[in-house]
mmCIF file of C-alpha atoms in Angstrom:
data_model
loop_
_atom_site.group_PDB
_atom_site.id
_atom_site.type_symbol
_atom_site.label_atom_id
_atom_site.label_comp_id
_atom_site.label_asym_id
_atom_site.label_seq_id
_atom_site.Cartn_x
_atom_site.Cartn_y
_atom_site.Cartn_z
ATOM 1 C CA UNK A 36 21.583 21.655 -15.733
ATOM 2 C CA UNK A 37 18.264 22.798 -16.073
ATOM 3 C CA UNK A 38 14.709 21.253 -14.152
ATOM 4 C CA UNK A 39 11.104 22.758 -12.863
ATOM 5 C CA UNK A 40 10.886 23.657 -9.580
ATOM 6 C CA UNK A 41 7.727 24.218 -7.240
ATOM 7 C CA UNK A 42 8.826 26.563 -5.124
ATOM 8 C CA UNK A 43 5.086 27.087 -3.171
ATOM 9 C CA UNK A 44 1.205 28.798 -3.525
ATOM 10 C CA UNK A 45 1.326 27.625 -7.073
ATOM 11 C CA UNK A 46 4.276 28.752 -8.589
ATOM 12 C CA UNK A 47 6.290 27.677 -11.201
ATOM 13 C CA UNK A 48 10.653 28.074 -12.067
ATOM 14 C CA UNK A 49 12.992 26.876 -14.699
ATOM 15 C CA UNK A 50 16.473 26.993 -13.626
ATOM 16 C CA UNK A 51 19.798 25.696 -13.083
ATOM 17 C CA UNK A 52 19.862 22.383 -11.182
ATOM 18 C CA UNK A 53 22.425 21.142 -9.192
ATOM 19 C CA UNK A 54 21.901 17.172 -9.777
ATOM 20 C CA UNK A 55 25.470 16.194 -8.526
ATOM 21 C CA UNK A 56 27.094 12.805 -9.655
ATOM 22 C CA UNK A 57 24.531 9.079 -8.927
ATOM 23 C CA UNK A 58 25.196 7.604 -5.220
ATOM 24 C CA UNK A 59 26.328 4.342 -4.119
ATOM 25 C CA UNK A 60 22.899 2.434 -5.480
ATOM 26 C CA UNK A 61 21.921 4.827 -7.433
ATOM 27 C CA UNK A 62 21.497 5.546 -11.658
ATOM 28 C CA UNK A 63 21.882 9.479 -12.812
ATOM 29 C CA UNK A 64 19.397 9.204 -15.558
ATOM 30 C CA UNK A 65 19.879 11.628 -18.635
ATOM 31 C CA UNK A 66 15.644 12.540 -18.518
ATOM 32 C CA UNK A 67 14.302 12.617 -21.884
ATOM 33 C CA UNK A 68 9.945 12.977 -21.572
ATOM 34 C CA UNK A 69 8.504 13.410 -18.897
ATOM 35 C CA UNK A 70 4.642 13.523 -18.529
ATOM 36 C CA UNK A 71 2.209 15.819 -17.092
ATOM 37 C CA UNK A 72 -0.719 14.304 -14.829
ATOM 38 C CA UNK A 73 -3.177 15.150 -12.388
ATOM 39 C CA UNK A 74 -1.380 14.636 -9.497
ATOM 40 C CA UNK A 75 1.514 17.512 -11.254
ATOM 41 C CA UNK A 76 -1.819 19.586 -11.085
ATOM 42 C CA UNK A 77 -2.296 18.890 -7.781
ATOM 43 C CA UNK A 78 0.474 19.957 -6.090
ATOM 44 C CA UNK A 79 0.585 23.197 -8.769
ATOM 45 C CA UNK A 80 -2.544 24.224 -7.553
ATOM 46 C CA UNK A 81 -1.019 23.933 -3.879
ATOM 47 C CA UNK A 82 -2.717 21.124 -2.947
ATOM 48 C CA UNK A 83 -0.250 19.386 -1.093
ATOM 49 C CA UNK A 84 1.903 22.088 0.451
ATOM 50 C CA UNK A 85 1.343 20.923 3.378
ATOM 51 C CA UNK A 86 3.074 17.118 2.160
ATOM 52 C CA UNK A 87 5.676 18.371 -0.678
ATOM 53 C CA UNK A 88 9.153 20.485 1.063
ATOM 54 C CA UNK A 89 9.718 23.149 -1.503
ATOM 55 C CA UNK A 90 11.427 24.018 -3.823
ATOM 56 C CA UNK A 91 10.261 20.135 -5.054
ATOM 57 C CA UNK A 92 11.418 19.141 -8.700
ATOM 58 C CA UNK A 93 8.410 17.153 -9.384
ATOM 59 C CA UNK A 94 7.147 15.382 -11.994
ATOM 60 C CA UNK A 95 6.822 10.652 -12.136
ATOM 61 C CA UNK A 96 6.104 9.903 -15.455
ATOM 62 C CA UNK A 97 9.677 9.649 -17.002
ATOM 63 C CA UNK A 98 11.521 8.158 -19.861
ATOM 64 C CA UNK A 99 15.166 8.838 -20.371
ATOM 65 C CA UNK A 100 18.556 6.512 -20.368
ATOM 66 C CA UNK A 101 21.291 5.732 -18.638
ATOM 67 C CA UNK A 102 23.653 8.963 -18.035
ATOM 68 C CA UNK A 103 26.180 7.473 -15.812
ATOM 69 C CA UNK A 104 25.905 4.503 -12.993
ATOM 70 C CA UNK A 105 26.535 4.762 -9.194
ATOM 71 C CA UNK A 106 28.855 2.905 -6.815
ATOM 72 C CA UNK A 107 27.386 -1.276 -7.130
ATOM 73 C CA UNK A 108 25.355 -0.556 -9.130
ATOM 74 C CA UNK A 109 25.218 -3.816 -11.619
ATOM 75 C CA UNK A 110 23.078 -4.394 -14.643
ATOM 76 C CA UNK A 111 23.553 -1.627 -16.407
ATOM 77 C CA UNK A 112 25.781 0.995 -18.789
ATOM 78 C CA UNK A 113 25.365 4.178 -20.180
ATOM 79 C CA UNK A 114 22.775 4.695 -22.667
ATOM 80 C CA UNK A 115 20.462 1.940 -21.706
ATOM 81 C CA UNK A 116 17.290 3.263 -22.424
ATOM 82 C CA UNK A 117 14.743 2.818 -19.353
ATOM 83 C CA UNK A 118 11.166 3.822 -17.068
ATOM 84 C CA UNK A 119 10.629 3.980 -13.196
ATOM 85 C CA UNK A 120 9.341 3.340 -11.198
ATOM 86 C CA UNK A 121 8.507 6.470 -8.472
ATOM 87 C CA UNK A 122 8.339 4.101 -5.085
ATOM 88 C CA UNK A 123 10.425 3.418 -1.857
ATOM 89 C CA UNK A 124 9.520 1.812 0.800
ATOM 90 C CA UNK A 125 10.488 0.799 4.156
ATOM 91 C CA UNK A 126 10.168 -3.327 3.808
ATOM 92 C CA UNK A 127 9.183 -2.932 7.302
ATOM 93 C CA UNK A 128 5.566 -1.941 8.194
ATOM 94 C CA UNK A 129 2.649 -4.016 7.660
ATOM 95 C CA UNK A 130 2.040 -3.806 4.269
ATOM 96 C CA UNK A 131 5.632 -4.026 2.874
ATOM 97 C CA UNK A 132 5.785 -7.554 4.962
ATOM 98 C CA UNK A 133 2.658 -9.094 4.007
ATOM 99 C CA UNK A 134 3.142 -8.318 0.548
ATOM 100 C CA UNK A 135 1.888 -5.114 -0.422
ATOM 101 C CA UNK A 136 5.303 -3.283 -0.473
ATOM 102 C CA UNK A 137 3.746 -0.204 -3.543
ATOM 103 C CA UNK A 138 1.126 0.671 -0.353
ATOM 104 C CA UNK A 139 3.785 0.705 2.293
ATOM 105 C CA UNK A 140 2.940 2.845 5.215
ATOM 106 C CA UNK A 141 5.618 5.214 4.401
ATOM 107 C CA UNK A 142 5.822 5.510 0.961
ATOM 108 C CA UNK A 143 7.177 7.666 -0.644
ATOM 109 C CA UNK A 144 6.600 8.828 -3.695
ATOM 110 C CA UNK A 145 9.369 9.902 -5.642
ATOM 111 C CA UNK A 146 8.138 13.661 -7.612
ATOM 112 C CA UNK A 147 5.774 14.397 -4.611
ATOM 113 C CA UNK A 148 7.819 13.333 -1.852
ATOM 114 C CA UNK A 149 11.604 13.266 -2.581
ATOM 115 C CA UNK A 150 12.417 15.369 -6.585
ATOM 116 C CA UNK A 151 11.070 13.998 -9.560
ATOM 117 C CA UNK A 152 11.482 14.327 -13.162
ATOM 118 C CA UNK A 153 11.571 17.618 -14.667
ATOM 119 C CA UNK A 154 15.166 18.073 -14.259
ATOM 120 C CA UNK A 155 17.600 17.209 -17.280
ATOM 121 C CA UNK A 156 20.082 15.055 -15.369
ATOM 122 C CA UNK A 157 17.874 13.458 -12.292
ATOM 123 C CA UNK A 158 19.127 10.323 -9.589
ATOM 124 C CA UNK A 159 16.976 7.347 -8.665
ATOM 125 C CA UNK A 160 18.230 4.430 -6.801
ATOM 126 C CA UNK A 161 18.622 1.326 -8.957
ATOM 127 C CA UNK A 162 16.091 -0.852 -7.357
ATOM 128 C CA UNK A 163 13.351 1.427 -8.710
ATOM 129 C CA UNK A 164 14.509 1.530 -12.992
ATOM 130 C CA UNK A 165 12.738 -0.084 -15.284
ATOM 131 C CA UNK A 166 15.026 -1.038 -18.371
ATOM 132 C CA UNK A 167 12.937 -0.573 -21.413
ATOM 133 C CA UNK A 168 13.690 -2.258 -24.942
ATOM 134 C CA UNK A 169 15.312 -0.964 -27.303
ATOM 135 C CA UNK A 170 12.618 -0.891 -30.292
ATOM 136 C CA UNK A 171 9.850 1.493 -27.681
ATOM 137 C CA UNK A 172 10.917 5.048 -27.950
ATOM 138 C CA UNK A 173 11.706 7.095 -25.243
ATOM 139 C CA UNK A 174 8.095 9.915 -26.612
ATOM 140 C CA UNK A 175 6.176 6.144 -25.766
ATOM 141 C CA UNK A 176 7.538 5.685 -23.510
ATOM 142 C CA UNK A 177 6.795 8.402 -20.893
ATOM 143 C CA UNK A 178 3.296 6.970 -20.924
ATOM 144 C CA UNK A 179 4.074 3.626 -19.191
ATOM 145 C CA UNK A 180 3.882 4.752 -15.264
ATOM 146 C CA UNK A 181 0.275 5.755 -16.166
ATOM 147 C CA UNK A 182 -0.365 2.840 -18.368
ATOM 148 C CA UNK A 183 1.153 0.763 -15.757
ATOM 149 C CA UNK A 184 -2.033 2.735 -13.314
ATOM 150 C CA UNK A 185 -4.357 1.539 -16.038
ATOM 151 C CA UNK A 186 -2.932 -2.320 -15.617
ATOM 152 C CA UNK A 187 -3.400 -2.087 -11.715
ATOM 153 C CA UNK A 188 -6.675 -1.082 -12.063
ATOM 154 C CA UNK A 189 -8.168 -3.515 -14.391
ATOM 155 C CA UNK A 190 -6.640 -6.421 -12.888
ATOM 156 C CA UNK A 191 -6.924 -5.367 -9.129
ATOM 157 C CA UNK A 192 -11.375 -5.488 -10.477
ATOM 158 C CA UNK A 193 -10.658 -9.460 -11.675
ATOM 159 C CA UNK A 194 -12.325 -8.281 -14.556
ATOM 160 C CA UNK A 195 -13.576 -11.521 -16.655
ATOM 161 C CA UNK A 196 -13.504 -12.266 -20.325
ATOM 162 C CA UNK A 197 -17.444 -10.730 -21.963
ATOM 163 C CA UNK A 198 -17.635 -8.634 -18.714
ATOM 164 C CA UNK A 199 -19.270 -5.098 -19.172
ATOM 165 C CA UNK A 200 -17.141 -2.594 -17.734
ATOM 166 C CA UNK A 201 -18.259 1.320 -17.154
ATOM 167 C CA UNK A 202 -15.326 3.624 -16.649
ATOM 168 C CA UNK A 203 -16.485 6.741 -15.199
ATOM 169 C CA UNK A 204 -14.059 9.927 -16.683
ATOM 170 C CA UNK A 205 -12.684 9.813 -20.024
ATOM 171 C CA UNK A 206 -9.151 11.526 -18.750
ATOM 172 C CA UNK A 207 -5.793 9.553 -19.634
ATOM 173 C CA UNK A 208 -6.501 7.695 -17.521
ATOM 174 C CA UNK A 209 -9.578 6.616 -18.051
ATOM 175 C CA UNK A 210 -8.659 5.569 -21.372
ATOM 176 C CA UNK A 211 -5.910 3.655 -20.928
ATOM 177 C CA UNK A 212 -8.359 1.550 -18.290
ATOM 178 C CA UNK A 213 -11.327 1.453 -21.099
ATOM 179 C CA UNK A 214 -8.105 -0.219 -23.449
ATOM 180 C CA UNK A 215 -7.050 -2.195 -20.789
ATOM 181 C CA UNK A 216 -10.309 -3.374 -19.828
ATOM 182 C CA UNK A 217 -11.337 -4.102 -23.372
ATOM 183 C CA UNK A 218 -7.616 -6.401 -24.263
ATOM 184 C CA UNK A 219 -8.866 -8.043 -21.292
ATOM 185 C CA UNK A 220 -12.115 -8.987 -23.041
ATOM 186 C CA UNK A 221 -14.286 -7.275 -21.816
ATOM 187 C CA UNK A 222 -17.529 -5.098 -23.097
ATOM 188 C CA UNK A 223 -16.700 -0.787 -22.058
ATOM 189 C CA UNK A 224 -19.196 1.897 -21.974
ATOM 190 C CA UNK A 225 -17.225 5.422 -21.211
ATOM 191 C CA UNK A 226 -18.896 8.195 -18.914
ATOM 192 C CA UNK A 227 -17.441 11.617 -20.160
ATOM 193 C CA UNK A 228 -18.818 15.175 -19.055
ATOM 194 C CA UNK A 229 -16.575 16.692 -21.597
ATOM 195 C CA UNK A 230 -18.194 17.214 -25.361
ATOM 196 C CA UNK A 231 -14.393 16.642 -27.122
ATOM 197 C CA UNK A 232 -13.326 14.050 -24.964
ATOM 198 C CA UNK A 233 -16.554 11.935 -26.019
ATOM 199 C CA UNK A 234 -15.388 12.233 -29.253
ATOM 200 C CA UNK A 235 -11.740 11.252 -29.022
ATOM 201 C CA UNK A 236 -13.535 8.294 -27.054
ATOM 202 C CA UNK A 237 -15.775 7.329 -29.134
ATOM 203 C CA UNK A 238 -13.279 6.743 -31.969
ATOM 204 C CA UNK A 239 -11.330 4.815 -30.616
ATOM 205 C CA UNK A 240 -14.339 3.087 -30.866
ATOM 206 C CA UNK A 241 -15.913 2.621 -27.439
ATOM 207 C CA UNK A 242 -19.389 2.774 -26.366
ATOM 208 C CA UNK A 243 -19.658 6.803 -24.794
ATOM 209 C CA UNK A 244 -22.324 8.528 -22.558
ATOM 210 C CA UNK A 245 -22.418 12.216 -21.493
ATOM 211 C CA UNK A 246 -23.798 11.969 -18.066
ATOM 212 C CA UNK A 247 -24.345 15.234 -17.613
ATOM 213 C CA UNK A 248 -26.850 14.804 -20.546
ATOM 214 C CA UNK A 249 -28.256 11.544 -20.119
ATOM 215 C CA UNK A 250 -29.588 9.197 -17.360
ATOM 216 C CA UNK A 251 -26.930 6.746 -17.147
ATOM 217 C CA UNK A 252 -27.970 3.854 -14.600
ATOM 218 C CA UNK A 253 -31.000 3.105 -17.806
ATOM 219 C CA UNK A 254 -28.217 3.703 -20.412
ATOM 220 C CA UNK A 255 -26.506 0.558 -18.216
ATOM 221 C CA UNK A 256 -28.916 -1.182 -17.238
ATOM 222 C CA UNK A 257 -30.128 -1.050 -21.097
ATOM 223 C CA UNK A 258 -26.378 -1.745 -22.395
ATOM 224 C CA UNK A 259 -26.340 -4.529 -19.732
ATOM 225 C CA UNK A 260 -29.707 -6.380 -21.152
ATOM 226 C CA UNK A 261 -31.056 -5.075 -17.811
ATOM 227 C CA UNK A 262 -28.361 -6.795 -15.270
ATOM 228 C CA UNK A 263 -25.846 -4.207 -14.595
ATOM 229 C CA UNK A 264 -22.247 -3.716 -14.900
ATOM 230 C CA UNK A 265 -19.623 -5.698 -13.325
ATOM 231 C CA UNK A 266 -17.754 -3.476 -12.429
ATOM 232 C CA UNK A 267 -17.650 0.237 -11.713
ATOM 233 C CA UNK A 268 -14.302 2.737 -12.391
ATOM 234 C CA UNK A 269 -14.707 5.643 -10.931
ATOM 235 C CA UNK A 270 -12.028 7.501 -12.582
ATOM 236 C CA UNK A 271 -13.288 11.485 -12.532
ATOM 237 C CA UNK A 272 -13.038 12.295 -8.727
ATOM 238 C CA UNK A 273 -16.880 14.254 -9.529
ATOM 239 C CA UNK A 274 -19.312 13.914 -6.334
ATOM 240 C CA UNK A 275 -21.584 12.799 -8.810
ATOM 241 C CA UNK A 276 -20.463 10.027 -10.572
ATOM 242 C CA UNK A 277 -18.932 8.766 -6.764
ATOM 243 C CA UNK A 278 -23.345 8.914 -5.929
ATOM 244 C CA UNK A 279 -24.198 7.085 -9.515
ATOM 245 C CA UNK A 280 -21.038 4.044 -8.576
ATOM 246 C CA UNK A 281 -23.773 1.865 -6.690
ATOM 247 C CA UNK A 282 -26.276 2.114 -8.827
ATOM 248 C CA UNK A 283 -24.657 1.257 -12.133
ATOM 249 C CA UNK A 284 -23.021 -1.925 -10.777
ATOM 250 C CA UNK A 285 -24.664 -5.397 -11.122
ATOM 251 C CA UNK A 286 -25.418 -7.416 -8.125
ATOM 252 C CA UNK A 287 -22.418 -8.515 -6.595
ATOM 253 C CA UNK A 288 -20.424 -6.338 -9.146
ATOM 254 C CA UNK A 289 -17.417 -4.087 -8.439
ATOM 255 C CA UNK A 290 -16.012 -0.762 -7.942
ATOM 256 C CA UNK A 291 -12.897 0.353 -7.717
ATOM 257 C CA UNK A 292 -12.314 3.892 -7.059
ATOM 258 C CA UNK A 293 -9.538 4.749 -9.221
ATOM 259 C CA UNK A 294 -9.871 8.716 -8.456
ATOM 260 C CA UNK A 295 -7.847 11.151 -5.989
ATOM 261 C CA UNK A 296 -11.299 12.299 -3.921
ATOM 262 C CA UNK A 297 -10.146 15.157 -2.013
ATOM 263 C CA UNK A 298 -12.644 15.423 -0.100
ATOM 264 C CA UNK A 299 -15.591 12.145 1.884
ATOM 265 C CA UNK A 300 -18.021 11.679 -0.652
ATOM 266 C CA UNK A 301 -21.396 10.484 -0.763
ATOM 267 C CA UNK A 302 -22.183 6.605 -0.939
ATOM 268 C CA UNK A 303 -25.233 4.648 -1.219
ATOM 269 C CA UNK A 304 -24.372 2.138 1.832
ATOM 270 C CA UNK A 305 -27.937 0.641 1.884
ATOM 271 C CA UNK A 306 -27.046 -0.638 -2.100
ATOM 272 C CA UNK A 307 -23.649 -1.843 -1.646
ATOM 273 C CA UNK A 308 -25.405 -3.542 1.592
ATOM 274 C CA UNK A 309 -28.441 -4.485 -0.905
ATOM 275 C CA UNK A 310 -26.489 -5.690 -3.770
ATOM 276 C CA UNK A 311 -23.047 -7.380 -2.051
ATOM 277 C CA UNK A 312 -21.143 -5.000 -4.254
ATOM 278 C CA UNK A 313 -17.126 -5.306 -3.885
ATOM 279 C CA UNK A 314 -15.721 -1.976 -3.050
ATOM 280 C CA UNK A 315 -11.812 -1.062 -3.621
ATOM 281 C CA UNK A 316 -9.335 1.161 -3.872
ATOM 282 C CA UNK A 317 -6.435 0.697 -6.437
ATOM 283 C CA UNK A 318 -3.403 3.136 -5.731
ATOM 284 C CA UNK A 319 -0.720 3.035 -7.889
ATOM 285 C CA UNK A 320 1.375 -0.293 -9.302
ATOM 286 C CA UNK A 321 3.540 -2.873 -8.432
ATOM 287 C CA UNK A 322 6.138 -4.090 -10.675
ATOM 288 C CA UNK A 323 4.655 -6.847 -13.087
ATOM 289 C CA UNK A 324 2.010 -3.822 -13.922
ATOM 290 C CA UNK A 325 4.514 -1.830 -15.385
ATOM 291 C CA UNK A 326 6.565 -5.105 -17.543
ATOM 292 C CA UNK A 327 2.466 -5.236 -18.799
ATOM 293 C CA UNK A 328 2.662 -1.711 -19.696
ATOM 294 C CA UNK A 329 5.535 -1.844 -21.654
ATOM 295 C CA UNK A 330 4.608 -4.752 -23.320
ATOM 296 C CA UNK A 331 1.387 -3.027 -24.091
ATOM 297 C CA UNK A 332 2.858 -0.390 -25.176
ATOM 298 C CA UNK A 333 5.719 -1.931 -27.776
ATOM 299 C CA UNK A 334 2.502 -3.778 -28.670
ATOM 300 C CA UNK A 335 0.619 -0.462 -29.824
ATOM 301 C CA UNK A 336 -2.355 -1.900 -28.238
ATOM 302 C CA UNK A 337 -2.504 1.395 -26.332
ATOM 303 C CA UNK A 338 -3.524 4.934 -27.981
ATOM 304 C CA UNK A 339 -0.551 6.711 -27.559
ATOM 305 C CA UNK A 340 -1.271 8.788 -31.133
ATOM 306 C CA UNK A 341 -4.821 10.468 -29.549
ATOM 307 C CA UNK A 342 -3.664 10.165 -26.176
ATOM 308 C CA UNK A 343 -0.569 12.706 -26.244
ATOM 309 C CA UNK A 344 -2.050 16.516 -26.996
ATOM 310 C CA UNK A 345 1.386 17.976 -27.326
ATOM 311 C CA UNK A 346 5.090 17.749 -26.319
ATOM 312 C CA UNK A 347 6.823 21.216 -24.686
ATOM 313 C CA UNK A 348 9.840 22.531 -23.721
ATOM 314 C CA UNK A 349 11.171 22.229 -20.257
ATOM 315 C CA UNK A 350 10.471 26.447 -19.955
ATOM 316 C CA UNK A 351 7.071 26.165 -21.150
ATOM 317 C CA UNK A 352 6.004 23.069 -17.887
ATOM 318 C CA UNK A 353 3.923 26.483 -16.626
ATOM 319 C CA UNK A 354 2.041 26.907 -20.046
ATOM 320 C CA UNK A 355 1.579 23.293 -20.209
ATOM 321 C CA UNK A 356 -0.197 22.878 -16.427
ATOM 322 C CA UNK A 357 -2.679 26.320 -17.483
ATOM 323 C CA UNK A 358 -4.087 24.375 -20.382
ATOM 324 C CA UNK A 359 -4.027 20.383 -19.263
ATOM 325 C CA UNK A 360 -6.193 22.539 -15.320
ATOM 326 C CA UNK A 361 -8.417 24.785 -18.306
ATOM 327 C CA UNK A 362 -9.194 21.162 -19.931
ATOM 328 C CA UNK A 363 -7.637 22.449 -22.886
ATOM 329 C CA UNK A 364 -5.824 18.911 -23.475
ATOM 330 C CA UNK A 365 -5.614 15.775 -22.287
ATOM 331 C CA UNK A 366 -1.928 14.946 -22.015
ATOM 332 C CA UNK A 367 1.314 17.041 -22.594
ATOM 333 C CA UNK A 368 4.448 15.971 -22.270
ATOM 334 C CA UNK A 369 7.379 17.626 -21.021
ATOM 335 C CA UNK A 370 10.340 17.602 -23.058
ATOM 336 C CA UNK A 371 13.527 17.781 -20.756
ATOM 337 C CA UNK A 372 15.928 16.999 -22.802
ATOM 338 C CA UNK A 373 15.448 20.033 -24.875
ATOM 339 C CA UNK A 374 16.028 18.656 -28.397
ATOM 340 C CA UNK A 375 12.911 19.804 -30.132
ATOM 341 C CA UNK A 376 11.654 16.639 -30.757
ATOM 342 C CA UNK A 377 7.562 17.888 -30.613
#
């Protein structure tokens, strides 16, 4: 069986990998598709070399079917379609005991801290497998994990029907957040510097602005009738966007930090004080977010065709990473099974 491995210092290699049979309590997955995301780019760029153990099979946005069932696993049979919520928690830390297992203090993120989905056979604990409905195609199902991120972010924000939400960043997660927020009844504006992404967002029916070419604060103030946004989602990871958040939010508005900021950012705490703003972090997801994401994808609420720029075979993972890094694609799926289903 083949897999793509990160070997450190920005090097990728596609080669034979020996998965072995599933152990007790495990499922072996025949991986169909694996989406590539910003975290994967951080890995390949070497930003996470201090964390990952190489060689690492990475990837965590997966869909597939059960290939084999390990001892003691019940409720699964070969051929069942599934995805994976790639979080393993210890169940004993203070976060877990408080019911926040998804942000366990000793969290293992599968595909970063342990082998991931860019391999044709993948053994995972059955506890992190999530069943898929038979009528959800596996290509679409590869977007369950990023869609669950968006569901969690919007749920955490406390967004209400009729609220005005501003999404800073029109990449895949930003677009998904915009769609989930609209489905929740909000008015949504997306700010994005890339022209092609702005065109995609506009085609999906959203208000869209170029933060580099306009006064975004003035635009949001006008759009909200002088009030400001109820919720601001910072999804871009840019320093300028982080600085802008407090100027965009209304009195007692909410700022949700979604992006991974790899450096400390400047933020106007005077504005946070003066307007009694809420500043929230939103990290990964919970099981209910996965279930909601599956339901939304099944109903066709989320714009899968617009988000998927292409599908490549496993051997072209490195090229896909280059295209994503250069901004030449929105979302690329790897056809791990190699059956040419693009």
